[in-house]
mmCIF file of C-alpha atoms in Angstrom:
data_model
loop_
_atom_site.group_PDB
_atom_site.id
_atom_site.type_symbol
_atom_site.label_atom_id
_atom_site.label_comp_id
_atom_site.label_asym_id
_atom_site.label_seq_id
_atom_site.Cartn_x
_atom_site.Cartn_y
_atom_site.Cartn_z
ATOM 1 C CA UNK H 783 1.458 -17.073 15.209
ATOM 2 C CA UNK H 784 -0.411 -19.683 16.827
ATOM 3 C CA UNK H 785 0.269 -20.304 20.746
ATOM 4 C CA UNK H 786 0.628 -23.589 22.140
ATOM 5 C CA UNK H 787 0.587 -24.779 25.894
ATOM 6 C CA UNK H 788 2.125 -27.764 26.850
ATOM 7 C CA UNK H 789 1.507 -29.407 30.010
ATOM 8 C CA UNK H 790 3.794 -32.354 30.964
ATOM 9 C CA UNK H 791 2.446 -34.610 33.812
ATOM 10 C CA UNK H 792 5.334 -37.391 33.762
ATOM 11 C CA UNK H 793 6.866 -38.752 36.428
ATOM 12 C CA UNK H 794 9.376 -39.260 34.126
ATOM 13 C CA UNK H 795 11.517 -37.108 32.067
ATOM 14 C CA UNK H 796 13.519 -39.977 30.321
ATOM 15 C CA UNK H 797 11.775 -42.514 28.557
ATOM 16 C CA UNK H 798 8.413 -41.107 29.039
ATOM 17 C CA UNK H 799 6.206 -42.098 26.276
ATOM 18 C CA UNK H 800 3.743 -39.199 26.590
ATOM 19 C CA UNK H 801 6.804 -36.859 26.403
ATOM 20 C CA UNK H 802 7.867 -38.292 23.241
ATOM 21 C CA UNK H 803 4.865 -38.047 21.750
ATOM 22 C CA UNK H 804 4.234 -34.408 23.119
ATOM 23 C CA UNK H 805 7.483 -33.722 21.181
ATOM 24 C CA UNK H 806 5.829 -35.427 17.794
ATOM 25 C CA UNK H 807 2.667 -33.567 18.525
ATOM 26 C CA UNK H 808 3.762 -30.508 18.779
ATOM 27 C CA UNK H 809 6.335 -30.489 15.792
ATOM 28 C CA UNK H 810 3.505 -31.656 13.638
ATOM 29 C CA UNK H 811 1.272 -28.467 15.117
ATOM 30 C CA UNK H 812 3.908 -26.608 12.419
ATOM 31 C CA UNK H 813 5.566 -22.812 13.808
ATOM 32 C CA UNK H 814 3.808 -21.717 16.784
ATOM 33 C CA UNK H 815 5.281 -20.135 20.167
ATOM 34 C CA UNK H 816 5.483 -22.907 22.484
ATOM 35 C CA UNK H 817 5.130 -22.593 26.269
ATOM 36 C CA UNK H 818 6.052 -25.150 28.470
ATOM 37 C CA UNK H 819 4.787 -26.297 31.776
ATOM 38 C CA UNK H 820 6.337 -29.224 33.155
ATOM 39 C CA UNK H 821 4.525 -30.468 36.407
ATOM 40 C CA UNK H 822 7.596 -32.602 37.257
ATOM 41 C CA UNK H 823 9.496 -28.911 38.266
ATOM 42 C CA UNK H 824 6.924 -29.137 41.127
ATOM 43 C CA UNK H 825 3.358 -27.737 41.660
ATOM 44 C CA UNK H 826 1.140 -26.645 44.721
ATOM 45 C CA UNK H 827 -1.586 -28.713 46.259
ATOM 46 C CA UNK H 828 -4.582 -26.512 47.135
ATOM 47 C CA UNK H 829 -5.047 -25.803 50.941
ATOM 48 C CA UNK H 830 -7.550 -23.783 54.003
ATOM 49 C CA UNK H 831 -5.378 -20.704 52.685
ATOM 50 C CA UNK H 832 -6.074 -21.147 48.871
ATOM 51 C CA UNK H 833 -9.747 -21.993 49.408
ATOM 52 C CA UNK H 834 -9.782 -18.343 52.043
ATOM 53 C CA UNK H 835 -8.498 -16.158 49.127
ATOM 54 C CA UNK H 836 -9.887 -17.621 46.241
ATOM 55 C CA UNK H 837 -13.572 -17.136 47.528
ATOM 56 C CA UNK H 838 -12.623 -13.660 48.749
ATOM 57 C CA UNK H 839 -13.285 -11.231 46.752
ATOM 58 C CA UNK H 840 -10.861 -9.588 44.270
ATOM 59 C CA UNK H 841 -11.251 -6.326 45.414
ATOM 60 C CA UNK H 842 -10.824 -7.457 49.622
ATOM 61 C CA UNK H 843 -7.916 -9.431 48.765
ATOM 62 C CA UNK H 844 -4.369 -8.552 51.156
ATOM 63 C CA UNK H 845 -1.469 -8.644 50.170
ATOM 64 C CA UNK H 846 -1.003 -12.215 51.380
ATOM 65 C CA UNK H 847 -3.767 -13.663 49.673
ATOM 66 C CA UNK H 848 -2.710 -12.079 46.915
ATOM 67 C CA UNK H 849 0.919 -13.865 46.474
ATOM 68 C CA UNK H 850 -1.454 -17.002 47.535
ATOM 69 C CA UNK H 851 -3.152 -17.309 44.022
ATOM 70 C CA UNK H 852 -0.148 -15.610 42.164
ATOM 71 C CA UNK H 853 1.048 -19.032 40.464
ATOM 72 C CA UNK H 854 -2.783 -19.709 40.175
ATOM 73 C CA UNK H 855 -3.151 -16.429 37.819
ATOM 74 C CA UNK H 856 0.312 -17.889 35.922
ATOM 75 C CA UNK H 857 -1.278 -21.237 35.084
ATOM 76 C CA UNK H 858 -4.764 -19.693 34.124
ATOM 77 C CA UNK H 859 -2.626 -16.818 32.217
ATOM 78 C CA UNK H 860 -0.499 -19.709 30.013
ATOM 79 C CA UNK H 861 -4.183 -21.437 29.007
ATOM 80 C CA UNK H 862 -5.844 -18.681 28.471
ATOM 81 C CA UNK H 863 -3.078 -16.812 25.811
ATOM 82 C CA UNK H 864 -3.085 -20.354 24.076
ATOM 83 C CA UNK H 865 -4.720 -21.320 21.467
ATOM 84 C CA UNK H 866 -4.275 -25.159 21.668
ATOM 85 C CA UNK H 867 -3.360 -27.079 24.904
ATOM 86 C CA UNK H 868 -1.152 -30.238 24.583
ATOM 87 C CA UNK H 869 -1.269 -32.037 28.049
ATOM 88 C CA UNK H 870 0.318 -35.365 28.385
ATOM 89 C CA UNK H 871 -1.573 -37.856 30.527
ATOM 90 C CA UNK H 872 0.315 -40.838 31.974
ATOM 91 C CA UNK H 873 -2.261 -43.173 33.440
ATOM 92 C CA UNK H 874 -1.497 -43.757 36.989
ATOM 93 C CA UNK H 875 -3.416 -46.191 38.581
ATOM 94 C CA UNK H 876 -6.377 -45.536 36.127
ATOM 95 C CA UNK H 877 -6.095 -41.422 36.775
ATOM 96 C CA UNK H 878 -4.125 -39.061 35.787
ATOM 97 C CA UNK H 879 -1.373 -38.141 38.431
ATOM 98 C CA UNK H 880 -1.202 -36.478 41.460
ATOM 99 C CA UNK H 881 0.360 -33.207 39.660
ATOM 100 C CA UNK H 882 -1.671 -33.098 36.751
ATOM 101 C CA UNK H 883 -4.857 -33.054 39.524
ATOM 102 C CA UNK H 884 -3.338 -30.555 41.118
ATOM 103 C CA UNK H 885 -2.829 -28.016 38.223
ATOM 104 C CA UNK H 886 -6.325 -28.816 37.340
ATOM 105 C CA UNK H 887 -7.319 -27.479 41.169
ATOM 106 C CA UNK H 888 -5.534 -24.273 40.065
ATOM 107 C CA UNK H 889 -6.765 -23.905 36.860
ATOM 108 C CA UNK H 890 -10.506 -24.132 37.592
ATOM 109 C CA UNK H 891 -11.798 -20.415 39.573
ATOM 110 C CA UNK H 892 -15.147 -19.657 39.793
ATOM 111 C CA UNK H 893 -15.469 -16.451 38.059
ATOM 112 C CA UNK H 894 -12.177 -16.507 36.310
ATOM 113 C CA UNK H 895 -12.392 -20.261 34.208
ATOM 114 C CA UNK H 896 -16.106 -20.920 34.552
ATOM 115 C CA UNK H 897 -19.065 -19.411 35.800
ATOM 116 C CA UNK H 898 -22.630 -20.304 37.714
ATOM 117 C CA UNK H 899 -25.199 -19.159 36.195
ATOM 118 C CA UNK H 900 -29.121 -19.429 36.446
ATOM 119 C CA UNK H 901 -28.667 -22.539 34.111
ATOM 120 C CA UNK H 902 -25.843 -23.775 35.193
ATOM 121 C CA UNK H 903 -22.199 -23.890 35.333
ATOM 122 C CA UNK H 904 -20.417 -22.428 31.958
ATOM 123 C CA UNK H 905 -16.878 -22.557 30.439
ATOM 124 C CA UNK H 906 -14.831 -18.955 30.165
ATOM 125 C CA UNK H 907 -12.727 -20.750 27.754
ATOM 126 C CA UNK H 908 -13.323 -20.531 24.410
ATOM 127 C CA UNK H 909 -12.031 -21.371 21.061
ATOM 128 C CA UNK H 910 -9.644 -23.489 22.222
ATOM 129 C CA UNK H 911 -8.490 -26.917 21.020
ATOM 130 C CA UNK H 912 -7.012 -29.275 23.318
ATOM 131 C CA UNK H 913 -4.751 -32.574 22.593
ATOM 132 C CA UNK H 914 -4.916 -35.291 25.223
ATOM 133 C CA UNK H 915 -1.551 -37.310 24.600
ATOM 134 C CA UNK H 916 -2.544 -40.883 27.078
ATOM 135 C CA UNK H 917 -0.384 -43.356 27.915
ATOM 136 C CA UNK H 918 -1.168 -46.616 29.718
ATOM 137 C CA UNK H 919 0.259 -49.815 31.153
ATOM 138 C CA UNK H 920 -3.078 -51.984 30.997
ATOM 139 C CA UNK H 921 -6.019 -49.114 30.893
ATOM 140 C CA UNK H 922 -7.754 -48.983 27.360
ATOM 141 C CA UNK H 923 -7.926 -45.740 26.800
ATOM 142 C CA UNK H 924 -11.704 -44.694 26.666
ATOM 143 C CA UNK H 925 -12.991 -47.327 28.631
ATOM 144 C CA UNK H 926 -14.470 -48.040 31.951
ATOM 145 C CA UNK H 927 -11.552 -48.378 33.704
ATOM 146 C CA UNK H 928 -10.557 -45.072 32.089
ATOM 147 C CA UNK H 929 -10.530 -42.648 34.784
ATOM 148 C CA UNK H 930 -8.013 -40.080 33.596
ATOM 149 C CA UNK H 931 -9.012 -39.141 29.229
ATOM 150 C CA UNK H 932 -12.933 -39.303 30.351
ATOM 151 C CA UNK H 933 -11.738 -37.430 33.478
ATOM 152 C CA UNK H 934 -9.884 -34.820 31.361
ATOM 153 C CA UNK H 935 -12.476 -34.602 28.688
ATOM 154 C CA UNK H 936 -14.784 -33.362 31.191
ATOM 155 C CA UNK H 937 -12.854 -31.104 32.964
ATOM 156 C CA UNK H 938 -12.116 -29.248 29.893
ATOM 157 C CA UNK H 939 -15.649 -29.334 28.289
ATOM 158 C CA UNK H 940 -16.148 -27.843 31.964
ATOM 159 C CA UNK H 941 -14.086 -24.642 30.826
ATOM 160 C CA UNK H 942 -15.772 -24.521 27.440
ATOM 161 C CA UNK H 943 -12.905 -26.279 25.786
ATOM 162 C CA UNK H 944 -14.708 -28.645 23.521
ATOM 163 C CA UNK H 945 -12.789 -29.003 20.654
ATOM 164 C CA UNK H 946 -10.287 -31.952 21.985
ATOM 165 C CA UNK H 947 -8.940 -34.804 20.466
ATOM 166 C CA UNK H 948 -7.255 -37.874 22.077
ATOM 167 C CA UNK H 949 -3.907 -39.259 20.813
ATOM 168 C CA UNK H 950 -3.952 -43.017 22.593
ATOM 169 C CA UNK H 951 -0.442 -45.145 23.455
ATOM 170 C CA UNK H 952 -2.439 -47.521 25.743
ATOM 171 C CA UNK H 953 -1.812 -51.007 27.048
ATOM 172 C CA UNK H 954 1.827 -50.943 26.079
ATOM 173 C CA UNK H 955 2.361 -53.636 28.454
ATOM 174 C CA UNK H 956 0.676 -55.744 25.880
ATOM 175 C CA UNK H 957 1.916 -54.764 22.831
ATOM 176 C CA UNK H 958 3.752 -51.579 22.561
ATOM 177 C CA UNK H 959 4.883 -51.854 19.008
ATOM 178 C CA UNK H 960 0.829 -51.719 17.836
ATOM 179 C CA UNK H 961 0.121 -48.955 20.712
ATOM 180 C CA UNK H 962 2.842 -46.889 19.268
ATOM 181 C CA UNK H 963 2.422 -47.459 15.638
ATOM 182 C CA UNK H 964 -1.517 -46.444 16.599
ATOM 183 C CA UNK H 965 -0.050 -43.136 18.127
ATOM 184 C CA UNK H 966 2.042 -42.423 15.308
ATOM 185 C CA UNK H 967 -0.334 -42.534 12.971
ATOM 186 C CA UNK H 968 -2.923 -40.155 14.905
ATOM 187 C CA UNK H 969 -0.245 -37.676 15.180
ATOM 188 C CA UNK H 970 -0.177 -37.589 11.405
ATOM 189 C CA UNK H 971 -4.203 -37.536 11.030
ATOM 190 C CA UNK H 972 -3.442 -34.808 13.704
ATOM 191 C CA UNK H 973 -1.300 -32.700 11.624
ATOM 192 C CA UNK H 974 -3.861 -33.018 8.429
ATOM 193 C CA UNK H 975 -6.401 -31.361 10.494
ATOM 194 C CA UNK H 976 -4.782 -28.759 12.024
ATOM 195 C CA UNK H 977 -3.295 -27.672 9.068
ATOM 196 C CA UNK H 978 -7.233 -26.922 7.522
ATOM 197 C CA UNK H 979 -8.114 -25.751 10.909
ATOM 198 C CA UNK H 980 -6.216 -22.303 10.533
ATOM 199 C CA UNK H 981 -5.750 -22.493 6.448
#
């Protein structure tokens, strides 16, 4: 069985459009374990004592340090035992938000996500498809003014997750009936490829 991760990064938890269409998205994704994360419950900023025990060695880590990264090692542990990531990206003043940064900070170790190497920084994560559910006021999704899909694009490609698709509710504040109808239908073109993904 297929394992699914969804990240939720909604202020809101009723009449969020990016939660909806997490819902379609992962329905259409067919029987798989779900787990969830939902940012909203509350998540950690990074801080001088993070930093201190995340560049200390493993092995020279106390006890302190230790429980420091512990719901670092959770979030990396839910990615990496999925197979597909479903993260829902409301764009907040042209980013993503302030909790969906923040479980990027603890999501990307040196040595644990990604790696340095002689050539360059390299992904730890692989064979992993990712679905980037946007939703925008005024943003086009994709375009210049697009700081939160190219954002998230990267920072995936970053952890060797390059296999990620984008399923686009944008400018609803102009029409929301077209932006949703758009949505819809790349859920269903979604579905279709999934489906001959693991046939």
């Amino acid at each position: 069985m297929r394992k699914v991760l969804r990240v939720d990064a909604s202020a809101r938890r009723d009449g969020s459009v990016t939660r909806d269409l997490a819902d379609r998205v992962i329905a259409k994704l067919g029987s798989s374990e779900v787990i969830t994360r939902d940012l909203l419950d509350g998540v950690p900023f990074i801080d001088e004592t993070w930093v201190g025990a995340n560049f200390t060695p493993e092995s020279d880590r106390t006890l302190q340090q230790i429980e420091v990264l512990a719901y670092s090692d959770q979030l990396i542990r839910e990615v990496m035992d999925s197979d597909t990531l479903v993260i829902g990206v409301p764009i907040y003043n042209f980013a993503v938000p302030a909790a969906l940064k923040a479980w990027v900070d603890l999501v990307a170790r040196v040595g644990v996500t990604f790696a340095y190497t002689e050539t360059g920084p390299v992904g730890l994560l692989k064979n992993k498809r990712a679905v980037i559910i946007v939703a925008s006021g005024g943003v086009a999704s994709g375009s210049e003014d697009d700081y939160a899909v190219n954002y998230m694009r990267h920072f995936l490609a970053f952890l060797g997750i390059v296999d990620v698709e984008v399923v686009a509710a944008d400018q609803l504040m102009l029409d929301a009936e077209t932006s949703l109808r758009g949505a819809h239908e790349a859920i269903e073109n979604l579905a279709a490829s999934h489906t001959s993904a693991i046939s």
